[in-house]
Coordinates of C-alpha atoms in Angstrom, one line a residue:
X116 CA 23.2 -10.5 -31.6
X117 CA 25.8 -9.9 -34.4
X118 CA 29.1 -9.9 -32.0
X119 CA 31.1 -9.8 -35.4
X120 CA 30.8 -10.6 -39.1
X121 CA 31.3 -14.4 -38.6
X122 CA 29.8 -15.1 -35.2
X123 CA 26.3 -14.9 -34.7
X124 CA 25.5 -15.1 -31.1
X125 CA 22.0 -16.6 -30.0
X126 CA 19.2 -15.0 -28.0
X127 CA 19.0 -17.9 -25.9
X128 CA 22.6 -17.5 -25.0
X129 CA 22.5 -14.1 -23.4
X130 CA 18.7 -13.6 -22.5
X131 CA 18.9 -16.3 -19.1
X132 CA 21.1 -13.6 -17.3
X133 CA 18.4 -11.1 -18.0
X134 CA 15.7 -13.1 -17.1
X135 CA 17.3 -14.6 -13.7
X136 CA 17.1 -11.2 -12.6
X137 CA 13.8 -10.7 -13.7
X138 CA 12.7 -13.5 -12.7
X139 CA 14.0 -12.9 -8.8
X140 CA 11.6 -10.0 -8.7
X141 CA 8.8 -12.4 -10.2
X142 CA 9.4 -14.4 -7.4
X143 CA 9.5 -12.0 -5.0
X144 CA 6.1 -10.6 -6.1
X145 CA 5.0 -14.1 -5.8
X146 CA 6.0 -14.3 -2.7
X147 CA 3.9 -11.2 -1.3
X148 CA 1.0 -12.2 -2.6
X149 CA 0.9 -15.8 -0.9
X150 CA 1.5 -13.9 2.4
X151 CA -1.3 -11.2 1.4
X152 CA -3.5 -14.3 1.0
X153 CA -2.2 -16.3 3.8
X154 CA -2.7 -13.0 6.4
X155 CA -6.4 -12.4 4.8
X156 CA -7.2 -16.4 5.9
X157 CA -5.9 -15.4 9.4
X158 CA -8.3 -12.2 9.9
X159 CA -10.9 -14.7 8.7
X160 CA -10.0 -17.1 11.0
X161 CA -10.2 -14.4 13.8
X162 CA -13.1 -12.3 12.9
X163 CA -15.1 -16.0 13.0
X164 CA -14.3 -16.3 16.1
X165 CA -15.2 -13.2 17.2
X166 CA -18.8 -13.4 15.6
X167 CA -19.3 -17.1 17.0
X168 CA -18.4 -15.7 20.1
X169 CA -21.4 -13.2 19.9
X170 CA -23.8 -15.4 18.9
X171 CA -23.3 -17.4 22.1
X172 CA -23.8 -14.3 24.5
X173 CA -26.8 -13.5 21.9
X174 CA -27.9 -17.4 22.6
X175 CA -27.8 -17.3 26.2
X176 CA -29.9 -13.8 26.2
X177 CA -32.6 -14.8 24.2
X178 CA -32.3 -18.5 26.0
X179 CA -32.5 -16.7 29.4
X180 CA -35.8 -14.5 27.8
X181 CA -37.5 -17.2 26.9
X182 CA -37.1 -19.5 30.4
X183 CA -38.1 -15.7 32.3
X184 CA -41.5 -15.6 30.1
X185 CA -42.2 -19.5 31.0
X186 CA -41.3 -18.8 34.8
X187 CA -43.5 -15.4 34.8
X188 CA -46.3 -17.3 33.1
X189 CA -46.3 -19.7 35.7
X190 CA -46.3 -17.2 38.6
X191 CA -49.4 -15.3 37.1
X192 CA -51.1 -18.3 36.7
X193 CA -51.0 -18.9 40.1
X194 CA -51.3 -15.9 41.7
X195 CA -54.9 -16.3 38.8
X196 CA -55.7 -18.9 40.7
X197 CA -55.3 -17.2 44.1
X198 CA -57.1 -14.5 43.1
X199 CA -60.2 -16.4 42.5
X200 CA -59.8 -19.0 45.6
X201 CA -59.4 -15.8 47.7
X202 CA -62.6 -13.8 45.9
X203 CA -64.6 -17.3 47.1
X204 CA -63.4 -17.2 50.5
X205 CA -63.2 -13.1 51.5
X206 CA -64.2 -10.1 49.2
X207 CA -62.3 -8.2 51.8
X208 CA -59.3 -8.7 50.0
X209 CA -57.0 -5.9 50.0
X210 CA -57.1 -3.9 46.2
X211 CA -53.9 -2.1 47.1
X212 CA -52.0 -5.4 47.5
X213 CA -53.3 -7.0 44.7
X214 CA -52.6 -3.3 42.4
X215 CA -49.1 -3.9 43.9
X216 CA -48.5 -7.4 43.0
X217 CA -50.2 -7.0 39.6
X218 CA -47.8 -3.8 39.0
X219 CA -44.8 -6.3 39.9
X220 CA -45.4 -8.4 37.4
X221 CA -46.1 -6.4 34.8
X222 CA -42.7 -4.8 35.3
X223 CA -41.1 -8.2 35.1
X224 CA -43.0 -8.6 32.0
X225 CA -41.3 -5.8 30.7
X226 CA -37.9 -6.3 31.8
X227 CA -38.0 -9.9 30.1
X228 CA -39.4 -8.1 27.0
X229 CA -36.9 -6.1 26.7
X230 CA -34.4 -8.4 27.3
X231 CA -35.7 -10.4 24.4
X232 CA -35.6 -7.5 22.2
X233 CA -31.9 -6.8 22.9
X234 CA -31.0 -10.2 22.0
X235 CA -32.6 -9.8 18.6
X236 CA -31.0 -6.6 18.0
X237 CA -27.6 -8.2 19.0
X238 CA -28.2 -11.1 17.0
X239 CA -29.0 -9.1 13.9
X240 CA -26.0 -6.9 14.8
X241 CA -24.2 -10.1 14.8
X242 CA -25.4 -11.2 11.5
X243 CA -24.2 -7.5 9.9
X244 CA -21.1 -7.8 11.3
X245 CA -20.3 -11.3 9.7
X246 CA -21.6 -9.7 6.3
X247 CA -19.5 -6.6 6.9
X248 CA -16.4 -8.9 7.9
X249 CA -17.1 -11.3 4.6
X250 CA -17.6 -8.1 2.6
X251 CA -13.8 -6.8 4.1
X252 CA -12.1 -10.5 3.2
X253 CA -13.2 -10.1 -0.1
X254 CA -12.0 -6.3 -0.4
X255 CA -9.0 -6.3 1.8
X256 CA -7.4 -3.0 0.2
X257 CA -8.9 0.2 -1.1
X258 CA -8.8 0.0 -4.7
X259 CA -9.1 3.9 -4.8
X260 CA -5.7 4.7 -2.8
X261 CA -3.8 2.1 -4.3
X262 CA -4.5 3.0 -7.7
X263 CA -5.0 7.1 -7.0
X264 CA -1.3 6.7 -5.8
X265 CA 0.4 4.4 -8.6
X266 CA -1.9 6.9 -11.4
X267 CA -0.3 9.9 -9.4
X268 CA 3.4 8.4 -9.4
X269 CA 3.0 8.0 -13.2
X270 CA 1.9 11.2 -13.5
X271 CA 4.8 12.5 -12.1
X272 CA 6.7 10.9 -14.3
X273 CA 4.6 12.2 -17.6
X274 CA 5.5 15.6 -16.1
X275 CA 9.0 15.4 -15.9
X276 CA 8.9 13.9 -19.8
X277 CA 7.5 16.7 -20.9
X278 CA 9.1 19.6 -18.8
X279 CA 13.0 20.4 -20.8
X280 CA 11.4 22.6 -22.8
X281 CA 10.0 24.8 -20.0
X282 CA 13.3 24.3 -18.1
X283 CA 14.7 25.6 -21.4
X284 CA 13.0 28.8 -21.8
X285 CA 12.7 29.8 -17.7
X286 CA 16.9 29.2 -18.4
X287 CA 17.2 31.0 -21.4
X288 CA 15.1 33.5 -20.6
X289 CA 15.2 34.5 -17.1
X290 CA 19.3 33.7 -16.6
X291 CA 20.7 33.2 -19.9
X292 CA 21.5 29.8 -19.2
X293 CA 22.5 26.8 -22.3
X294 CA 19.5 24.5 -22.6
X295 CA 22.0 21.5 -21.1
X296 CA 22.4 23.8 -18.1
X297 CA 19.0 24.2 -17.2
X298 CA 17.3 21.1 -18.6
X299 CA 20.0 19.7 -16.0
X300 CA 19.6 21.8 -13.1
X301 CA 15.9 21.7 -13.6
X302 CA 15.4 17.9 -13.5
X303 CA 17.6 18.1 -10.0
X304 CA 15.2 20.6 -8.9
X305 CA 12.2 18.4 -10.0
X306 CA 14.2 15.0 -8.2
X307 CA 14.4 17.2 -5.0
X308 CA 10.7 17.8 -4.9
X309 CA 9.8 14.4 -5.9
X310 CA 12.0 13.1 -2.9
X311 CA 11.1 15.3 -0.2
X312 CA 7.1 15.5 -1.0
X313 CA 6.5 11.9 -3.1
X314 CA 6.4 10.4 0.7
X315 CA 3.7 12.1 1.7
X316 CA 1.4 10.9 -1.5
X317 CA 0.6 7.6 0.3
X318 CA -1.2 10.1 3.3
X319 CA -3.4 11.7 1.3
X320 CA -6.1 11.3 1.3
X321 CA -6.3 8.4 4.5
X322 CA -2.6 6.1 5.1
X323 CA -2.6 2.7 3.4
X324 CA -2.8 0.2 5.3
X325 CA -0.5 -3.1 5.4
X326 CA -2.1 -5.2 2.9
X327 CA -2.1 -1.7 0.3
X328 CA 1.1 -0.8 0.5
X329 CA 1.9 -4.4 0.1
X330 CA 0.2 -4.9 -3.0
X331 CA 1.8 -1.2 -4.0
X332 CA 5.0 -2.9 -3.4
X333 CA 3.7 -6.4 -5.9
X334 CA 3.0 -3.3 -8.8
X335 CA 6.5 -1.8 -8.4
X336 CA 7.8 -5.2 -8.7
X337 CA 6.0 -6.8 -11.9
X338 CA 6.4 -3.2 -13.8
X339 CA 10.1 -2.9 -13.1
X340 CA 10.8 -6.8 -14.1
X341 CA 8.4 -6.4 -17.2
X342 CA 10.3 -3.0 -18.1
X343 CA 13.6 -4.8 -18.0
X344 CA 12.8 -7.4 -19.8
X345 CA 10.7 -5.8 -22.5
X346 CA 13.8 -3.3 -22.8
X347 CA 16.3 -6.3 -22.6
X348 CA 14.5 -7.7 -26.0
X349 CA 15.0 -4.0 -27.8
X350 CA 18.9 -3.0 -25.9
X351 CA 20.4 -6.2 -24.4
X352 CA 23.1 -4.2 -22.7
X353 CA 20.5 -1.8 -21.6
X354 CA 18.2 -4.0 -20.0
X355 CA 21.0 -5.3 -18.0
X356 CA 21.9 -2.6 -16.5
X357 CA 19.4 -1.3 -15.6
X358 CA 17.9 -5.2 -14.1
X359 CA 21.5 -5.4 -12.3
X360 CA 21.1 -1.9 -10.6
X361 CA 17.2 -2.0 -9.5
X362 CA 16.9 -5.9 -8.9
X363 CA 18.5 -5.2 -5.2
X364 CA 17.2 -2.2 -4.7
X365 CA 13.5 -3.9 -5.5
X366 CA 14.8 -7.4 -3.2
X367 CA 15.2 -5.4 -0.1
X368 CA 12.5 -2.4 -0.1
X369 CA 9.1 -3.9 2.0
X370 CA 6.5 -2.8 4.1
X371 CA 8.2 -1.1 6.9
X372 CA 6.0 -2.3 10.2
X373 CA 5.8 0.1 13.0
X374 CA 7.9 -0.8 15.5
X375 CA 9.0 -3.8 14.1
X376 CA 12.4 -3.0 11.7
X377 CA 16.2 -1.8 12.8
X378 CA 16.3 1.5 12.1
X379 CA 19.9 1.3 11.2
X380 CA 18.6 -1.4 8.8
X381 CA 16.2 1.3 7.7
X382 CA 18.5 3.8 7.2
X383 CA 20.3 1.5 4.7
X384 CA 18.3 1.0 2.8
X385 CA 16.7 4.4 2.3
X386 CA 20.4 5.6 1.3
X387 CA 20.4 2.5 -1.1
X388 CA 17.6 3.7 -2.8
X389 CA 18.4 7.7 -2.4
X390 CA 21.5 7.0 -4.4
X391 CA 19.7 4.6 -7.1
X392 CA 17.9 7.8 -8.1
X393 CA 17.8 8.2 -11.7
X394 CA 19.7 11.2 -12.1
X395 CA 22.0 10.8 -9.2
X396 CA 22.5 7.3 -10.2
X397 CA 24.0 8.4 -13.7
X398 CA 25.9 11.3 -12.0
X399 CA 27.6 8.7 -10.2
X400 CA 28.7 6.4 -13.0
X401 CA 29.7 9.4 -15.3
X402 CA 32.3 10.4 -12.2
X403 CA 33.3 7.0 -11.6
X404 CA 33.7 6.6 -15.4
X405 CA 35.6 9.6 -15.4
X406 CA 38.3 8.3 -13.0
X407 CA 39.0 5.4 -15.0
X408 CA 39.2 7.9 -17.9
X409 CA 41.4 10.2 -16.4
X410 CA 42.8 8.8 -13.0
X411 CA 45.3 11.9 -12.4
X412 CA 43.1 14.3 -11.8
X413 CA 41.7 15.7 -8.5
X414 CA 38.4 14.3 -6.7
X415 CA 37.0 18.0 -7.2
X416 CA 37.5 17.9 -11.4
X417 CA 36.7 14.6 -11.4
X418 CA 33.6 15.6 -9.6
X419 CA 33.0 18.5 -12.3
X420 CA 33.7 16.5 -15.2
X421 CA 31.1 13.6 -14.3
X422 CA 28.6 16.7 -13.5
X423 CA 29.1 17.9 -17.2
X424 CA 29.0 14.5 -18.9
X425 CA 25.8 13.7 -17.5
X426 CA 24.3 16.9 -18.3
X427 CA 25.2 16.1 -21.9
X428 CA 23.9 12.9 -21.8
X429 CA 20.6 13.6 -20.7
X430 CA 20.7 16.7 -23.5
X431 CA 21.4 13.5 -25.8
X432 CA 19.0 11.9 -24.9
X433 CA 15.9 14.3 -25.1
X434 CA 17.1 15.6 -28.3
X435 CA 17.1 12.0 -29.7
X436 CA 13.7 11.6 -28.1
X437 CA 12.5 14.7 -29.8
X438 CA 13.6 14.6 -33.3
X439 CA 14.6 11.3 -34.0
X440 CA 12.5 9.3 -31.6
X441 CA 14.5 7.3 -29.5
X442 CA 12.4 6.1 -26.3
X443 CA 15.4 6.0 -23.6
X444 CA 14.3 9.5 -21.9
X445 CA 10.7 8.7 -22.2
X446 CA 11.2 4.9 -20.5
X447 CA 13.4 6.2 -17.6
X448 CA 11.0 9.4 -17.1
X449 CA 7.6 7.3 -17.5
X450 CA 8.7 3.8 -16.0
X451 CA 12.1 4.2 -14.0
X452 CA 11.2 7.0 -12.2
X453 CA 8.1 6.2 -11.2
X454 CA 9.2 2.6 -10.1
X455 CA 11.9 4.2 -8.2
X456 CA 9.2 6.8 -6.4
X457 CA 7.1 3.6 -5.5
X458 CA 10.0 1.9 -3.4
X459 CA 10.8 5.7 -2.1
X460 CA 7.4 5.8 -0.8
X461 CA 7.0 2.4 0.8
X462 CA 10.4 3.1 2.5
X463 CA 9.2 6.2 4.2
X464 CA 5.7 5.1 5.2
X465 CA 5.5 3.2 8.2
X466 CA 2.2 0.8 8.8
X467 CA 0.3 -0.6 12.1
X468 CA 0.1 -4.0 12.4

């Protein structure tokens, strides 16, 4: 950095402050993906116990089966033996009797028989359900709702990128509006769907579960440190700011448990993050910058003059994206905004635990 023409100040002199901030969300990424691992051991832990469990009860059936068969073969053996005795002594032996005993046994044949083949079928159950539950450890999220989501938040973003010049001509055309004036009131318009509607992405087509929206919330957090730093290295002052207004915002937003958060807690943070909205975000500065500007005037022109500097700059800022290629409006449309989406959806969406 060239702070004057005789001082020459050193990346490694103002890059730390970027990267402690950076780093913070790093760590906190870090720190969700132990837990991830550490609740993924637990279900294992569990869902052995489970299938050990069944395998005893399967045990014991088949156990029970087999000591049934050896007890029935026993007792046809001897009444075999009877039979014969009894045919030496009398042939006046009654058929009816011996129909009826035969007829017992053959239905306590059966009963054991089928008791043996239920405790195969469980114990093959029992053998698909470990599979099944090894099959789930190794897959614990949906690969197709947490990336259909984060490709659809991006998306959005890619929209909005490429919609001033339809806000343009629906302005100019339809209520002769200047292209500042409805590029502006067009991306509120476009904020105001994406805030009310953007919740309900993480729905459709089935709700994440825990351990998704948890590693939806690890994304958020390596894309928005890697876009800070990456636009630290290009716009020190840049990178900055934006690191010191989304590193709190990306610290406090987590998976909201049913049941299990403050709601005034809750509330808090959703208003955090509502007002860290892209464009409402640099309404706010341009007002407050314009009482330090102009501290005499009223709260109400103060109001309108912040209103009409940040609809210049984000005229700026696409025109400079258009003709000369600068990439601010295309990082805070394509990156930022999605970024901030992600936290507004994982704010909104309560899980089961």
């Amino acid at each position: 950095m060239l702070a004057a023409t005789n001082r020459f100040i050193s990346i490694g002199q103002y890059m730390p402050s970027l990267c402690l901030l950076c780093g913070a969300m790093l760590i906190r990424a870090l720190s969700l993906w132990v837990t991830l691992q550490k609740d993924d051991e637990k279900d294992e832990a569990i869902g052995d116990t489970k299938v050990a469990e069944k395998d005893k009860i399967g045990n014991n059936v088949n156990d029970k089966a087999e000591g049934d068969d050896e007890k029935i073969a026993r007792e046809t053996d001897a009444k075999e033996l009877t039979k014969e005795e009894t045919q030496e002594i009398t042939k006046d032996i009654d058929k009816d009797k011996s129909e009826s005993v035969m007829r017992g046994t053959e239905d306590k044949v059966a009963n054991i028989t089928k008791d043996k083949y239920i405790g195969k079928e469980q114990t093959e159950n029992n053998a698909e359900e470990k599979e099944e539950l090894k099959n789930s450890r190794v897959n614990g999220f949906s690969i197709a709702n947490v990336g259909g989501n984060y490709l659809l938040v991006h998306l959005m973003g890619y929209t909005v990128m490429n919609l001033p010049p339809l806000f343009t001509y629906i302005g100019a055309i339809h209520f002769s509006l200047a292209s500042e004036v409805s590029v502006f009131y067009g991306m509120l318009s476009s904020s105001a769907i994406f805030i009310l509607l953007s919740p309900k992405c993480l729905r459709t087509p089935s709700e994440l579960t825990r351990d998704e929206v948890t590693v939806v919330n690890i994304l958020m957090l390596i894309e928005l440190s890697t876009a800070c730093l990456a636009i630290g290295v290009h716009n020190f002052p840049l990178g900055v700011c934006l690191a010191a207004l989304y590193t709190p915002l990306a610290l406090i937003v987590g998976v909201v448990e049913d049941k299990k958060q403050g709601r005034l807690i809750l509330f808090v943070k959703r208003v955090v993050c509502l007002l860290l909205q892209p464009l409402l975000i640099l309404m706010i500065l341009m007002i407050l910058y314009s009482r330090v500007l102009f501290p005499e005037e009223g709260i109400f022109l103060m109001a309108s003059r912040g209103k009409d500097a940040a609809m210049q700059a984000i005229m700026f800022s696409i025109v400079d994206s258009m003709i000369y290629g600068n990439w601010l409006f295309n990082i805070v449309c394509t990156v930022i905004l999605p970024t901030w989406i992600l936290s507004w959806q994982i704010l909104w969406n309560r899980v089961q635990v």
